[in-house]
Backbone as JSON Lines, residues from 0, in Angstrom:
{"i":0,"aa":"X","n":[0.81,-1.17,0.0],"ca":[0.0,0.0,0.0],"c":[0.87,1.26,0.0]}
{"i":1,"aa":"X","n":[2.17,1.08,-0.04],"ca":[3.09,2.2,-0.04],"c":[2.87,3.12,-1.22]}
{"i":2,"aa":"X","n":[2.6,2.57,-2.4],"ca":[2.35,3.41,-3.57],"c":[1.09,4.24,-3.39]}
{"i":3,"aa":"X","n":[0.09,3.65,-2.76],"ca":[-1.14,4.37,-2.5],"c":[-0.87,5.56,-1.59]}
{"i":4,"aa":"X","n":[-0.09,5.33,-0.55],"ca":[0.26,6.42,0.37],"c":[1.02,7.51,-0.36]}
{"i":5,"aa":"X","n":[1.99,7.12,-1.2],"ca":[2.78,8.1,-1.93],"c":[1.91,8.91,-2.88]}
{"i":6,"aa":"X","n":[0.95,8.26,-3.51],"ca":[0.11,8.94,-4.5],"c":[-0.98,9.8,-3.86]}
{"i":7,"aa":"X","n":[-1.57,9.33,-2.79],"ca":[-2.74,10.01,-2.25],"c":[-2.5,10.72,-0.93]}
{"i":8,"aa":"X","n":[-1.44,10.43,-0.27],"ca":[-1.2,10.99,1.05],"c":[-1.68,10.01,2.11]}
{"i":9,"aa":"X","n":[-1.04,10.06,3.26],"ca":[-1.29,9.07,4.32],"c":[-2.73,9.09,4.82]}
{"i":10,"aa":"X","n":[-3.33,10.25,4.97],"ca":[-4.69,10.32,5.53],"c":[-5.71,9.68,4.6]}
{"i":11,"aa":"X","n":[-5.65,10.01,3.31],"ca":[-6.59,9.43,2.36],"c":[-6.35,7.93,2.2]}
{"i":12,"aa":"X","n":[-5.09,7.52,2.14],"ca":[-4.78,6.09,2.02],"c":[-5.31,5.33,3.22]}
{"i":13,"aa":"X","n":[-5.15,5.86,4.42],"ca":[-5.66,5.2,5.62],"c":[-7.18,5.12,5.57]}
{"i":14,"aa":"X","n":[-7.83,6.14,5.04],"ca":[-9.29,6.14,4.92],"c":[-9.75,5.06,3.96]}
{"i":15,"aa":"X","n":[-9.05,4.91,2.84],"ca":[-9.39,3.86,1.86],"c":[-9.2,2.49,2.48]}
{"i":16,"aa":"X","n":[-8.08,2.29,3.16],"ca":[-7.83,1.0,3.8],"c":[-8.9,0.7,4.85]}
{"i":17,"aa":"X","n":[-9.28,1.69,5.63],"ca":[-10.31,1.49,6.65],"c":[-11.63,1.1,5.98]}
{"i":18,"aa":"X","n":[-11.98,1.78,4.91],"ca":[-13.22,1.45,4.19],"c":[-13.18,0.04,3.62]}
{"i":19,"aa":"X","n":[-12.01,-0.36,3.11],"ca":[-11.89,-1.72,2.57],"c":[-12.24,-2.74,3.64]}
{"i":20,"aa":"X","n":[-11.7,-2.56,4.83],"ca":[-11.92,-3.53,5.89],"c":[-13.33,-3.46,6.47]}
{"i":21,"aa":"X","n":[-13.86,-2.26,6.67],"ca":[-15.17,-2.15,7.3],"c":[-16.32,-2.45,6.34]}
{"i":22,"aa":"X","n":[-16.14,-2.15,5.05],"ca":[-17.22,-2.34,4.09],"c":[-17.11,-3.66,3.32]}
{"i":23,"aa":"X","n":[-15.91,-3.97,2.86],"ca":[-15.75,-5.12,1.97],"c":[-15.57,-6.44,2.7]}
{"i":24,"aa":"X","n":[-14.87,-6.45,3.82],"ca":[-14.64,-7.71,4.52],"c":[-15.94,-8.37,4.95]}
{"i":25,"aa":"X","n":[-16.86,-7.64,5.61],"ca":[-18.12,-8.29,6.0],"c":[-18.98,-8.74,4.81]}
{"i":26,"aa":"X","n":[-18.85,-8.07,3.68],"ca":[-19.67,-8.41,2.51],"c":[-19.1,-9.6,1.73]}
{"i":27,"aa":"X","n":[-17.89,-10.0,2.06],"ca":[-17.25,-11.09,1.31],"c":[-16.48,-10.6,0.1]}
{"i":28,"aa":"X","n":[-16.38,-9.3,-0.09],"ca":[-15.7,-8.75,-1.24],"c":[-14.21,-8.54,-1.05]}
{"i":29,"aa":"X","n":[-13.69,-8.92,0.12],"ca":[-12.28,-8.75,0.42],"c":[-11.72,-10.08,0.89]}
{"i":30,"aa":"X","n":[-10.63,-10.52,0.28],"ca":[-10.0,-11.78,0.66],"c":[-8.58,-11.49,1.11]}
{"i":31,"aa":"X","n":[-8.26,-11.86,2.35],"ca":[-6.93,-11.64,2.93],"c":[-6.24,-12.98,3.08]}
{"i":32,"aa":"X","n":[-4.97,-13.01,2.74],"ca":[-4.22,-14.27,2.8],"c":[-2.87,-14.06,3.46]}
{"i":33,"aa":"X","n":[-2.38,-15.11,4.06],"ca":[-1.02,-15.13,4.6],"c":[-0.45,-16.51,4.33]}
{"i":34,"aa":"X","n":[0.74,-16.54,3.8],"ca":[1.48,-17.78,3.6],"c":[2.54,-17.84,4.68]}
{"i":35,"aa":"X","n":[2.6,-18.97,5.38],"ca":[3.58,-19.12,6.44],"c":[4.41,-20.38,6.21]}
{"i":36,"aa":"X","n":[5.57,-20.41,6.84],"ca":[6.4,-21.61,6.83],"c":[5.78,-22.63,7.78]}
{"i":37,"aa":"X","n":[6.34,-23.82,7.8],"ca":[5.84,-24.87,8.69],"c":[5.91,-24.45,10.16]}
{"i":38,"aa":"X","n":[6.86,-23.59,10.51],"ca":[6.97,-23.15,11.91],"c":[6.24,-21.83,12.18]}
{"i":39,"aa":"X","n":[5.44,-21.37,11.22],"ca":[4.61,-20.19,11.43],"c":[5.22,-18.87,11.01]}
{"i":40,"aa":"X","n":[6.41,-18.88,10.45],"ca":[7.07,-17.66,9.98],"c":[6.3,-17.1,8.79]}
{"i":41,"aa":"X","n":[5.84,-15.83,8.84],"ca":[5.15,-15.25,7.67],"c":[6.1,-15.14,6.48]}
{"i":42,"aa":"X","n":[5.66,-15.65,5.34],"ca":[6.47,-15.59,4.12],"c":[5.91,-14.6,3.12]}
{"i":43,"aa":"X","n":[4.6,-14.49,3.06],"ca":[3.98,-13.59,2.1],"c":[2.53,-13.33,2.46]}
{"i":44,"aa":"X","n":[2.0,-12.24,1.93],"ca":[0.6,-11.88,2.16],"c":[-0.03,-11.4,0.87]}
{"i":45,"aa":"X","n":[-1.34,-11.45,0.83],"ca":[-2.06,-10.96,-0.34],"c":[-3.41,-10.4,0.04]}
{"i":46,"aa":"X","n":[-3.85,-9.43,-0.75],"ca":[-5.17,-8.83,-0.59],"c":[-5.8,-8.81,-1.97]}
{"i":47,"aa":"X","n":[-6.99,-9.36,-2.08],"ca":[-7.7,-9.31,-3.36],"c":[-9.14,-8.88,-3.1]}
{"i":48,"aa":"X","n":[-9.73,-8.28,-4.12],"ca":[-11.09,-7.76,-4.05],"c":[-11.94,-8.42,-5.11]}
{"i":49,"aa":"X","n":[-13.2,-8.66,-4.79],"ca":[-14.08,-9.27,-5.77],"c":[-15.5,-8.78,-5.64]}
{"i":50,"aa":"X","n":[-16.19,-8.8,-6.77],"ca":[-17.6,-8.43,-6.81],"c":[-18.22,-9.13,-8.0]}
{"i":51,"aa":"X","n":[-19.24,-9.91,-7.73],"ca":[-19.91,-10.61,-8.82],"c":[-18.98,-11.58,-9.52]}
{"i":52,"aa":"X","n":[-18.84,-11.41,-10.83],"ca":[-18.03,-12.33,-11.63],"c":[-16.59,-11.88,-11.8]}
{"i":53,"aa":"X","n":[-16.18,-10.79,-11.15],"ca":[-14.85,-10.23,-11.36],"c":[-14.11,-10.04,-10.04]}
{"i":54,"aa":"X","n":[-12.82,-10.36,-10.03],"ca":[-11.97,-10.13,-8.87],"c":[-10.6,-9.68,-9.35]}
{"i":55,"aa":"X","n":[-9.86,-9.02,-8.48],"ca":[-8.51,-8.62,-8.86],"c":[-7.59,-8.58,-7.64]}
{"i":56,"aa":"X","n":[-6.32,-8.72,-7.91],"ca":[-5.29,-8.65,-6.88],"c":[-5.04,-7.19,-6.54]}
{"i":57,"aa":"X","n":[-5.24,-6.82,-5.29],"ca":[-5.0,-5.45,-4.84],"c":[-3.53,-5.29,-4.48]}
{"i":58,"aa":"X","n":[-3.0,-6.26,-3.74],"ca":[-1.6,-6.18,-3.32],"c":[-1.11,-7.57,-2.92]}
{"i":59,"aa":"X","n":[0.14,-7.82,-3.17],"ca":[0.79,-9.05,-2.73],"c":[2.24,-8.74,-2.45]}
{"i":60,"aa":"X","n":[2.76,-9.32,-1.41],"ca":[4.16,-9.08,-1.07],"c":[4.73,-10.29,-0.36]}
{"i":61,"aa":"X","n":[6.04,-10.39,-0.37],"ca":[6.71,-11.47,0.34],"c":[8.06,-10.97,0.84]}
{"i":62,"aa":"X","n":[8.56,-11.66,1.84],"ca":[9.88,-11.31,2.36],"c":[10.94,-11.75,1.37]}
{"i":63,"aa":"X","n":[11.85,-10.87,1.08],"ca":[12.88,-11.14,0.07],"c":[13.65,-12.43,0.35]}
{"i":64,"aa":"X","n":[13.98,-12.68,1.61],"ca":[14.78,-13.86,1.91],"c":[14.04,-15.18,1.68]}
{"i":65,"aa":"X","n":[12.72,-15.11,1.5],"ca":[11.94,-16.32,1.25],"c":[11.41,-16.4,-0.18]}
{"i":66,"aa":"X","n":[11.77,-15.48,-1.04],"ca":[11.22,-15.47,-2.39],"c":[11.58,-16.71,-3.19]}
{"i":67,"aa":"X","n":[12.68,-17.39,-2.84],"ca":[13.03,-18.62,-3.55],"c":[11.98,-19.71,-3.32]}
{"i":68,"aa":"X","n":[11.15,-19.57,-2.27],"ca":[10.06,-20.51,-2.0],"c":[8.79,-20.14,-2.77]}
{"i":69,"aa":"X","n":[8.79,-19.01,-3.45],"ca":[7.69,-18.53,-4.28],"c":[6.37,-18.35,-3.53]}
{"i":70,"aa":"X","n":[6.37,-17.65,-2.39],"ca":[5.12,-17.46,-1.66],"c":[4.07,-16.66,-2.43]}
{"i":71,"aa":"X","n":[4.5,-15.75,-3.31],"ca":[3.52,-14.97,-4.08],"c":[2.72,-15.87,-5.02]}
{"i":72,"aa":"X","n":[3.33,-16.93,-5.51],"ca":[2.59,-17.85,-6.36],"c":[1.5,-18.57,-5.57]}
{"i":73,"aa":"X","n":[1.8,-18.93,-4.34],"ca":[0.79,-19.56,-3.48],"c":[-0.32,-18.57,-3.19]}
{"i":74,"aa":"X","n":[0.04,-17.32,-2.9],"ca":[-0.96,-16.27,-2.63],"c":[-1.9,-16.14,-3.83]}
{"i":75,"aa":"X","n":[-1.35,-16.02,-5.03],"ca":[-2.19,-15.83,-6.22],"c":[-3.03,-17.07,-6.52]}
{"i":76,"aa":"X","n":[-2.42,-18.24,-6.4],"ca":[-3.16,-19.47,-6.69],"c":[-4.35,-19.63,-5.73]}
{"i":77,"aa":"X","n":[-4.12,-19.38,-4.45],"ca":[-5.2,-19.5,-3.49],"c":[-6.27,-18.43,-3.71]}
{"i":78,"aa":"X","n":[-5.87,-17.24,-4.13],"ca":[-6.86,-16.2,-4.45],"c":[-7.71,-16.64,-5.64]}
{"i":79,"aa":"X","n":[-7.07,-17.2,-6.67],"ca":[-7.81,-17.71,-7.83],"c":[-8.83,-18.76,-7.4]}
{"i":80,"aa":"X","n":[-8.4,-19.68,-6.56],"ca":[-9.31,-20.74,-6.08],"c":[-10.46,-20.14,-5.26]}
{"i":81,"aa":"X","n":[-10.13,-19.22,-4.36],"ca":[-11.15,-18.6,-3.52],"c":[-12.23,-17.92,-4.36]}
{"i":82,"aa":"X","n":[-11.79,-17.08,-5.3],"ca":[-12.77,-16.32,-6.07],"c":[-13.56,-17.21,-7.01]}
{"i":83,"aa":"X","n":[-12.94,-18.23,-7.55],"ca":[-13.69,-19.17,-8.41],"c":[-14.78,-19.85,-7.6]}
{"i":84,"aa":"X","n":[-14.45,-20.25,-6.37],"ca":[-15.45,-20.88,-5.49],"c":[-16.59,-19.93,-5.14]}
{"i":85,"aa":"X","n":[-16.35,-18.63,-5.27],"ca":[-17.37,-17.63,-4.98],"c":[-18.01,-17.05,-6.24]}
{"i":86,"aa":"X","n":[-17.88,-17.75,-7.36],"ca":[-18.59,-17.39,-8.57],"c":[-17.88,-16.47,-9.54]}
{"i":87,"aa":"X","n":[-16.65,-16.09,-9.24],"ca":[-15.94,-15.2,-10.16],"c":[-15.48,-15.96,-11.39]}
{"i":88,"aa":"X","n":[-15.57,-15.3,-12.52],"ca":[-15.14,-15.88,-13.79],"c":[-13.89,-15.22,-14.33]}
{"i":89,"aa":"X","n":[-13.51,-14.08,-13.75],"ca":[-12.36,-13.33,-14.24],"c":[-11.56,-12.82,-13.04]}
{"i":90,"aa":"X","n":[-10.23,-12.99,-13.11],"ca":[-9.35,-12.52,-12.04],"c":[-8.2,-11.76,-12.68]}
{"i":91,"aa":"X","n":[-8.02,-10.51,-12.28],"ca":[-6.98,-9.66,-12.83],"c":[-5.79,-9.65,-11.87]}
{"i":92,"aa":"X","n":[-4.64,-10.1,-12.35],"ca":[-3.43,-10.1,-11.52],"c":[-2.83,-8.71,-11.36]}
{"i":93,"aa":"X","n":[-3.29,-7.74,-12.14],"ca":[-2.76,-6.39,-12.04],"c":[-1.35,-6.29,-12.59]}
{"i":94,"aa":"X","n":[-0.72,-5.16,-12.36],"ca":[0.65,-4.96,-12.83],"c":[0.71,-4.73,-14.33]}
{"i":95,"aa":"X","n":[1.89,-4.37,-14.79],"ca":[2.09,-4.13,-16.21],"c":[3.57,-4.26,-16.52]}
{"i":96,"aa":"X","n":[3.87,-4.46,-17.77],"ca":[5.26,-4.53,-18.19],"c":[5.71,-5.96,-18.43]}
{"i":97,"aa":"X","n":[6.89,-6.09,-19.01],"ca":[7.38,-7.41,-19.4],"c":[7.58,-8.36,-18.23]}
{"i":98,"aa":"X","n":[8.11,-7.87,-17.11],"ca":[8.34,-8.75,-15.97],"c":[7.0,-9.26,-15.44]}
{"i":99,"aa":"X","n":[6.05,-8.37,-15.23],"ca":[4.74,-8.78,-14.74],"c":[4.06,-9.71,-15.74]}
{"i":100,"aa":"X","n":[4.16,-9.39,-17.03],"ca":[3.51,-10.22,-18.04],"c":[4.1,-11.62,-18.08]}
{"i":101,"aa":"X","n":[5.43,-11.74,-17.98],"ca":[6.03,-13.07,-18.01],"c":[5.66,-13.85,-16.76]}
{"i":102,"aa":"X","n":[5.51,-13.18,-15.63],"ca":[5.08,-13.84,-14.4],"c":[3.67,-14.42,-14.57]}
{"i":103,"aa":"X","n":[2.8,-13.67,-15.21],"ca":[1.4,-14.07,-15.35],"c":[1.2,-15.26,-16.28]}
{"i":104,"aa":"X","n":[2.11,-15.49,-17.2],"ca":[1.95,-16.57,-18.17],"c":[1.77,-17.93,-17.51]}
{"i":105,"aa":"X","n":[2.36,-18.15,-16.37],"ca":[2.25,-19.45,-15.69],"c":[0.82,-19.77,-15.24]}
{"i":106,"aa":"X","n":[-0.03,-18.76,-15.23],"ca":[-1.43,-18.97,-14.8],"c":[-2.37,-19.19,-16.0]}
{"i":107,"aa":"X","n":[-1.8,-19.35,-17.18],"ca":[-2.57,-19.61,-18.42],"c":[-3.68,-18.57,-18.62]}
{"i":108,"aa":"X","n":[-3.33,-17.29,-18.74],"ca":[-4.35,-16.24,-18.88],"c":[-5.07,-16.29,-20.22]}
{"i":109,"aa":"X","n":[-6.27,-15.76,-20.19],"ca":[-7.06,-15.57,-21.41],"c":[-7.4,-14.11,-21.53]}
{"i":110,"aa":"X","n":[-7.41,-13.55,-22.75],"ca":[-7.77,-12.13,-22.91],"c":[-9.21,-11.88,-22.58]}
């Protein structure tokens, strides 16, 4: 959410985050995830939003020292499964550019 803070300012970003949790979480439109190691060490987290047949990745992050374990892939895969189980037909991984696009290919995207 650092980019959001940089773009909008801390007060507005905090207001948006508060609204996400108070409005979307109870409605089922917000999915929060955490990937941990076997001993409970947090490796990565993800936040995705969904409504009706569409969902998208809001944010995902992982600790650099654990990236060789690919926690972001687990975050995205579980988000895809969650939203499909809730009726979504389309999931947007977000991002842009060659690095993001090559990352997305492993999920067999359709236009």
